[in-house]
Amino acid sequence: MKYNQDTRIISLNPKGDDRGKLIAIEENTECLPFSVKRVYYIYDTTPNVVRGKHAHRNLKQLLICTSGSCAIMCDDGTKKVEYTLNWPDKGLLIDGLIWREMKDFSKGSVLMVLASACYDESDYIRDYGVFMEELKK
Ligand code: T46
């Protein structure tokens, strides 16, 4: 297959003292194994909505639920794994051709995403049949 396929939870390292916690993330490290070209965040999500429902051909992303919780279903075409993001010190790496759906957003949740490339609609596959066909290439 000509695409990467990797999903995994990455533990981030909080620096804590009696004032609270702080997490710093630097690019091209174990916490963030790519260079960041874009940051976006999803908030004020409508109850019971399912977002995503697409794959990316080449994008690498680290998803962090900085507030509240949400669930991310990742499908590599052979198996589906659901990850719960419910703490700011956990990130979900999604690298390459993975179908993803985000759901169960708690009230007030904020899902922050660090991405390896600028927004490019041509990197999206928004049809599940096309995604399965692309996997065979
Ligand atoms: C992903 C999941 C986790 C932009 O103009 N620039 C951007 O960088 C992004 C991400 C989106 N947009 C526009 C495109 C749409 O008109 O914002 C609107 C909503 O985007 P979309 O429907 O793709 O959002 P989600 O939540 O379904 O998916 C997003 C990312 O698009 C996607 O890359 O992996 O979050």
PDB file of C-alpha atoms and ligand atoms in Angstrom:
ATOM      1  CA  MET A   1       0.000   0.000   0.000  1.00  0.00           C
ATOM      2  CA  LYS A   2       1.331   3.433  -0.868  1.00  0.00           C
ATOM      3  CA  TYR A   3      -0.020   5.169   2.256  1.00  0.00           C
ATOM      4  CA  ASN A   4       0.932   5.276   5.957  1.00  0.00           C
ATOM      5  CA  GLN A   5      -1.567   3.928   8.475  1.00  0.00           C
ATOM      6  CA  ASP A   6      -0.989   4.491  12.178  1.00  0.00           C
ATOM      7  CA  THR A   7      -3.167   5.428  15.141  1.00  0.00           C
ATOM      8  CA  ARG A   8      -1.999   5.501  18.742  1.00  0.00           C
ATOM      9  CA  ILE A   9      -2.387   7.329  22.019  1.00  0.00           C
ATOM     10  CA  ILE A  10       0.604   9.467  22.954  1.00  0.00           C
ATOM     11  CA  SER A  11       1.178  10.498  26.571  1.00  0.00           C
ATOM     12  CA  LEU A  12       2.082  14.141  26.970  1.00  0.00           C
ATOM     13  CA  ASN A  13       4.161  15.295  29.932  1.00  0.00           C
ATOM     14  CA  PRO A  14       2.488  17.783  32.267  1.00  0.00           C
ATOM     15  CA  LYS A  15       4.771  20.074  34.210  1.00  0.00           C
ATOM     16  CA  GLY A  16       3.043  20.496  37.527  1.00  0.00           C
ATOM     17  CA  ASP A  17       3.549  22.600  40.604  1.00  0.00           C
ATOM     18  CA  ASP A  18       1.283  24.078  43.242  1.00  0.00           C
ATOM     19  CA  ARG A  19      -0.042  26.594  40.703  1.00  0.00           C
ATOM     20  CA  GLY A  20      -1.428  23.904  38.390  1.00  0.00           C
ATOM     21  CA  LYS A  21      -0.328  22.130  35.231  1.00  0.00           C
ATOM     22  CA  LEU A  22       1.248  23.092  31.913  1.00  0.00           C
ATOM     23  CA  ILE A  23       1.878  20.956  28.848  1.00  0.00           C
ATOM     24  CA  ALA A  24       4.392  21.996  26.194  1.00  0.00           C
ATOM     25  CA  ILE A  25       4.513  20.133  22.881  1.00  0.00           C
ATOM     26  CA  GLU A  26       7.452  20.511  20.513  1.00  0.00           C
ATOM     27  CA  GLU A  27       7.429  19.334  16.922  1.00  0.00           C
ATOM     28  CA  ASN A  28       9.491  16.347  15.725  1.00  0.00           C
ATOM     29  CA  THR A  29       9.598  14.716  19.145  1.00  0.00           C
ATOM     30  CA  GLU A  30       8.076  11.509  20.571  1.00  0.00           C
ATOM     31  CA  CYS A  31       5.016  13.563  21.577  1.00  0.00           C
ATOM     32  CA  LEU A  32       4.598  15.097  18.137  1.00  0.00           C
ATOM     33  CA  PRO A  33       6.392  13.087  15.421  1.00  0.00           C
ATOM     34  CA  PHE A  34       5.958  15.625  12.606  1.00  0.00           C
ATOM     35  CA  SER A  35       6.280  19.347  11.864  1.00  0.00           C
ATOM     36  CA  VAL A  36       3.173  21.440  12.500  1.00  0.00           C
ATOM     37  CA  LYS A  37       1.770  23.558   9.668  1.00  0.00           C
ATOM     38  CA  ARG A  38      -1.710  24.190  11.090  1.00  0.00           C
ATOM     39  CA  VAL A  39      -3.680  24.207  14.340  1.00  0.00           C
ATOM     40  CA  TYR A  40      -7.455  24.153  14.577  1.00  0.00           C
ATOM     41  CA  TYR A  41      -9.970  23.378  17.298  1.00  0.00           C
ATOM     42  CA  ILE A  42     -13.527  22.151  17.461  1.00  0.00           C
ATOM     43  CA  TYR A  43     -15.802  23.549  20.168  1.00  0.00           C
ATOM     44  CA  ASP A  44     -19.442  24.449  20.865  1.00  0.00           C
ATOM     45  CA  THR A  45     -20.348  21.119  19.270  1.00  0.00           C
ATOM     46  CA  THR A  46     -24.022  20.336  18.714  1.00  0.00           C
ATOM     47  CA  PRO A  47     -25.199  17.485  21.035  1.00  0.00           C
ATOM     48  CA  ASN A  48     -25.191  13.975  19.516  1.00  0.00           C
ATOM     49  CA  VAL A  49     -23.489  15.112  16.329  1.00  0.00           C
ATOM     50  CA  VAL A  50     -20.968  12.910  14.512  1.00  0.00           C
ATOM     51  CA  ARG A  51     -18.154  14.828  12.788  1.00  0.00           C
ATOM     52  CA  GLY A  52     -15.390  13.654  10.501  1.00  0.00           C
ATOM     53  CA  LYS A  53     -16.638  10.707   8.400  1.00  0.00           C
ATOM     54  CA  HIS A  54     -13.658  11.015   6.104  1.00  0.00           C
ATOM     55  CA  ALA A  55     -10.069   9.890   5.654  1.00  0.00           C
ATOM     56  CA  HIS A  56      -6.932  11.755   4.681  1.00  0.00           C
ATOM     57  CA  ARG A  57      -4.466  10.467   2.144  1.00  0.00           C
ATOM     58  CA  ASN A  58      -1.297  11.839   3.723  1.00  0.00           C
ATOM     59  CA  LEU A  59      -2.095  14.130   6.635  1.00  0.00           C
ATOM     60  CA  LYS A  60      -0.641  13.452  10.084  1.00  0.00           C
ATOM     61  CA  GLN A  61      -2.558  14.855  13.046  1.00  0.00           C
ATOM     62  CA  LEU A  62      -2.361  14.899  16.835  1.00  0.00           C
ATOM     63  CA  LEU A  63      -5.787  15.314  18.455  1.00  0.00           C
ATOM     64  CA  ILE A  64      -6.004  16.535  22.049  1.00  0.00           C
ATOM     65  CA  CYS A  65      -9.238  17.064  23.954  1.00  0.00           C
ATOM     66  CA  THR A  66      -8.006  19.999  26.018  1.00  0.00           C
ATOM     67  CA  SER A  67     -11.330  20.304  27.849  1.00  0.00           C
ATOM     68  CA  GLY A  68     -14.132  17.764  28.399  1.00  0.00           C
ATOM     69  CA  SER A  69     -14.253  14.528  26.448  1.00  0.00           C
ATOM     70  CA  CYS A  70     -15.059  13.002  23.086  1.00  0.00           C
ATOM     71  CA  ALA A  71     -14.699   9.673  21.274  1.00  0.00           C
ATOM     72  CA  ILE A  72     -12.763   9.100  18.058  1.00  0.00           C
ATOM     73  CA  MET A  73     -13.465   6.009  15.954  1.00  0.00           C
ATOM     74  CA  CYS A  74     -10.547   5.073  13.698  1.00  0.00           C
ATOM     75  CA  ASP A  75     -11.032   2.558  10.890  1.00  0.00           C
ATOM     76  CA  ASP A  76      -8.061   1.261   8.878  1.00  0.00           C
ATOM     77  CA  GLY A  77     -10.300  -0.697   6.519  1.00  0.00           C
ATOM     78  CA  THR A  78      -9.875  -3.966   8.420  1.00  0.00           C
ATOM     79  CA  LYS A  79     -10.549  -2.992  12.028  1.00  0.00           C
ATOM     80  CA  LYS A  80     -12.264  -0.190  13.921  1.00  0.00           C
ATOM     81  CA  VAL A  81     -10.818   1.125  17.194  1.00  0.00           C
ATOM     82  CA  GLU A  82     -12.587   3.667  19.367  1.00  0.00           C
ATOM     83  CA  TYR A  83     -10.451   5.990  21.476  1.00  0.00           C
ATOM     84  CA  THR A  84     -11.800   8.116  24.309  1.00  0.00           C
ATOM     85  CA  LEU A  85     -10.054  11.446  24.748  1.00  0.00           C
ATOM     86  CA  ASN A  86     -10.893  12.798  28.188  1.00  0.00           C
ATOM     87  CA  TRP A  87      -7.793  14.440  29.552  1.00  0.00           C
ATOM     88  CA  PRO A  88      -5.425  17.136  28.198  1.00  0.00           C
ATOM     89  CA  ASP A  89      -2.346  14.962  28.788  1.00  0.00           C
ATOM     90  CA  LYS A  90      -3.359  12.400  26.152  1.00  0.00           C
ATOM     91  CA  GLY A  91      -3.060  12.884  22.391  1.00  0.00           C
ATOM     92  CA  LEU A  92      -4.299  10.645  19.589  1.00  0.00           C
ATOM     93  CA  LEU A  93      -1.941  10.385  16.632  1.00  0.00           C
ATOM     94  CA  ILE A  94      -3.697   9.689  13.320  1.00  0.00           C
ATOM     95  CA  ASP A  95      -1.235   9.202  10.503  1.00  0.00           C
ATOM     96  CA  GLY A  96      -2.345   8.581   6.943  1.00  0.00           C
ATOM     97  CA  LEU A  97      -5.189   6.669   5.403  1.00  0.00           C
ATOM     98  CA  ILE A  98      -7.552   6.182   8.360  1.00  0.00           C
ATOM     99  CA  TRP A  99     -11.314   6.726   8.266  1.00  0.00           C
ATOM    100  CA  ARG A 100     -12.237   8.774  11.363  1.00  0.00           C
ATOM    101  CA  GLU A 101     -15.460   9.766  13.097  1.00  0.00           C
ATOM    102  CA  MET A 102     -15.640  12.041  16.135  1.00  0.00           C
ATOM    103  CA  LYS A 103     -18.642  11.814  18.452  1.00  0.00           C
ATOM    104  CA  ASP A 104     -19.898  11.921  22.070  1.00  0.00           C
ATOM    105  CA  PHE A 105     -18.598  15.438  22.606  1.00  0.00           C
ATOM    106  CA  SER A 106     -19.292  16.502  26.187  1.00  0.00           C
ATOM    107  CA  LYS A 107     -20.780  19.932  26.832  1.00  0.00           C
ATOM    108  CA  GLY A 108     -18.030  22.535  26.700  1.00  0.00           C
ATOM    109  CA  SER A 109     -15.476  20.188  25.169  1.00  0.00           C
ATOM    110  CA  VAL A 110     -12.635  21.533  23.045  1.00  0.00           C
ATOM    111  CA  LEU A 111     -10.854  19.227  20.594  1.00  0.00           C
ATOM    112  CA  MET A 112      -7.563  20.757  19.472  1.00  0.00           C
ATOM    113  CA  VAL A 113      -5.793  19.354  16.410  1.00  0.00           C
ATOM    114  CA  LEU A 114      -2.167  19.844  15.382  1.00  0.00           C
ATOM    115  CA  ALA A 115      -1.770  19.039  11.678  1.00  0.00           C
ATOM    116  CA  SER A 116       1.238  18.362   9.445  1.00  0.00           C
ATOM    117  CA  ALA A 117      -0.112  20.310   6.457  1.00  0.00           C
ATOM    118  CA  CYS A 118      -2.243  23.309   5.594  1.00  0.00           C
ATOM    119  CA  TYR A 119      -5.884  22.781   4.714  1.00  0.00           C
ATOM    120  CA  ASP A 120      -6.157  20.949   1.388  1.00  0.00           C
ATOM    121  CA  GLU A 121      -9.507  19.542   0.307  1.00  0.00           C
ATOM    122  CA  SER A 122      -7.771  17.269  -2.239  1.00  0.00           C
ATOM    123  CA  ASP A 123      -6.211  15.285   0.647  1.00  0.00           C
ATOM    124  CA  TYR A 124      -9.703  14.322   1.933  1.00  0.00           C
ATOM    125  CA  ILE A 125     -11.604  11.171   0.992  1.00  0.00           C
ATOM    126  CA  ARG A 126     -15.215  11.778   2.002  1.00  0.00           C
ATOM    127  CA  ASP A 127     -16.750   8.625   0.473  1.00  0.00           C
ATOM    128  CA  TYR A 128     -16.285   5.311   2.333  1.00  0.00           C
ATOM    129  CA  GLY A 129     -16.349   3.290  -0.912  1.00  0.00           C
ATOM    130  CA  VAL A 130     -13.549   5.414  -2.377  1.00  0.00           C
ATOM    131  CA  PHE A 131     -11.586   4.961   0.895  1.00  0.00           C
ATOM    132  CA  MET A 132     -11.846   1.151   0.584  1.00  0.00           C
ATOM    133  CA  GLU A 133     -10.793   1.321  -3.078  1.00  0.00           C
ATOM    134  CA  GLU A 134      -7.804   3.542  -2.226  1.00  0.00           C
ATOM    135  CA  LEU A 135      -6.627   0.946   0.332  1.00  0.00           C
ATOM    136  CA  LYS A 136      -6.216  -1.613  -2.440  1.00  0.00           C
ATOM    137  CA  LYS A 137      -3.772   0.560  -4.403  1.00  0.00           C
TER     138      LYS A 137
HETATM  139  C1  T46 B   1     -10.122  15.899  10.661  1.00  0.00           C
HETATM  140  C2  T46 B   1     -11.028  16.003  11.818  1.00  0.00           C
HETATM  141  C3  T46 B   1     -10.410  15.461  13.081  1.00  0.00           C
HETATM  142  C4  T46 B   1     -11.087  24.979   6.956  1.00  0.00           C
HETATM  143  O1  T46 B   1     -11.398  25.942   6.255  1.00  0.00           O
HETATM  144  N1  T46 B   1      -9.803  24.826   7.381  1.00  0.00           N
HETATM  145  C5  T46 B   1      -9.406  23.796   8.167  1.00  0.00           C
HETATM  146  O2  T46 B   1      -8.219  23.704   8.536  1.00  0.00           O
HETATM  147  C6  T46 B   1     -10.386  22.809   8.545  1.00  0.00           C
HETATM  148  C7  T46 B   1      -9.998  21.619   9.408  1.00  0.00           C
HETATM  149  C8  T46 B   1     -11.676  22.964   8.105  1.00  0.00           C
HETATM  150  N2  T46 B   1     -12.005  24.026   7.342  1.00  0.00           N
HETATM  151  C9  T46 B   1     -13.419  24.194   6.914  1.00  0.00           C
HETATM  152  C10 T46 B   1     -13.930  23.144   5.948  1.00  0.00           C
HETATM  153  C11 T46 B   1     -15.400  23.056   6.311  1.00  0.00           C
HETATM  154  O3  T46 B   1     -16.107  24.054   5.616  1.00  0.00           O
HETATM  155  O4  T46 B   1     -14.227  24.078   8.078  1.00  0.00           O
HETATM  156  C12 T46 B   1     -15.434  23.399   7.801  1.00  0.00           C
HETATM  157  C13 T46 B   1     -15.607  22.176   8.685  1.00  0.00           C
HETATM  158  O5  T46 B   1     -14.623  21.180   8.333  1.00  0.00           O
HETATM  159  P1  T46 B   1     -14.944  19.621   8.361  1.00  0.00           P
HETATM  160  O6  T46 B   1     -16.353  19.375   8.020  1.00  0.00           O
HETATM  161  O7  T46 B   1     -13.899  18.912   7.547  1.00  0.00           O
HETATM  162  O8  T46 B   1     -14.704  19.320   9.924  1.00  0.00           O
HETATM  163  P2  T46 B   1     -14.681  17.922  10.682  1.00  0.00           P
HETATM  164  O9  T46 B   1     -14.821  18.227  12.117  1.00  0.00           O
HETATM  165  O10 T46 B   1     -15.626  16.937  10.093  1.00  0.00           O
HETATM  166  O11 T46 B   1     -13.185  17.351  10.403  1.00  0.00           O
HETATM  167  C14 T46 B   1     -12.053  18.017  10.941  1.00  0.00           C
HETATM  168  C15 T46 B   1     -10.954  18.140   9.878  1.00  0.00           C
HETATM  169  O12 T46 B   1     -11.494  18.718   8.683  1.00  0.00           O
HETATM  170  C16 T46 B   1     -10.329  16.823   9.518  1.00  0.00           C
HETATM  171  O13 T46 B   1      -9.111  17.055   8.849  1.00  0.00           O
HETATM  172  O14 T46 B   1      -9.324  14.971  10.567  1.00  0.00           O
HETATM  173  O15 T46 B   1     -11.530  17.322  12.062  1.00  0.00           O
END
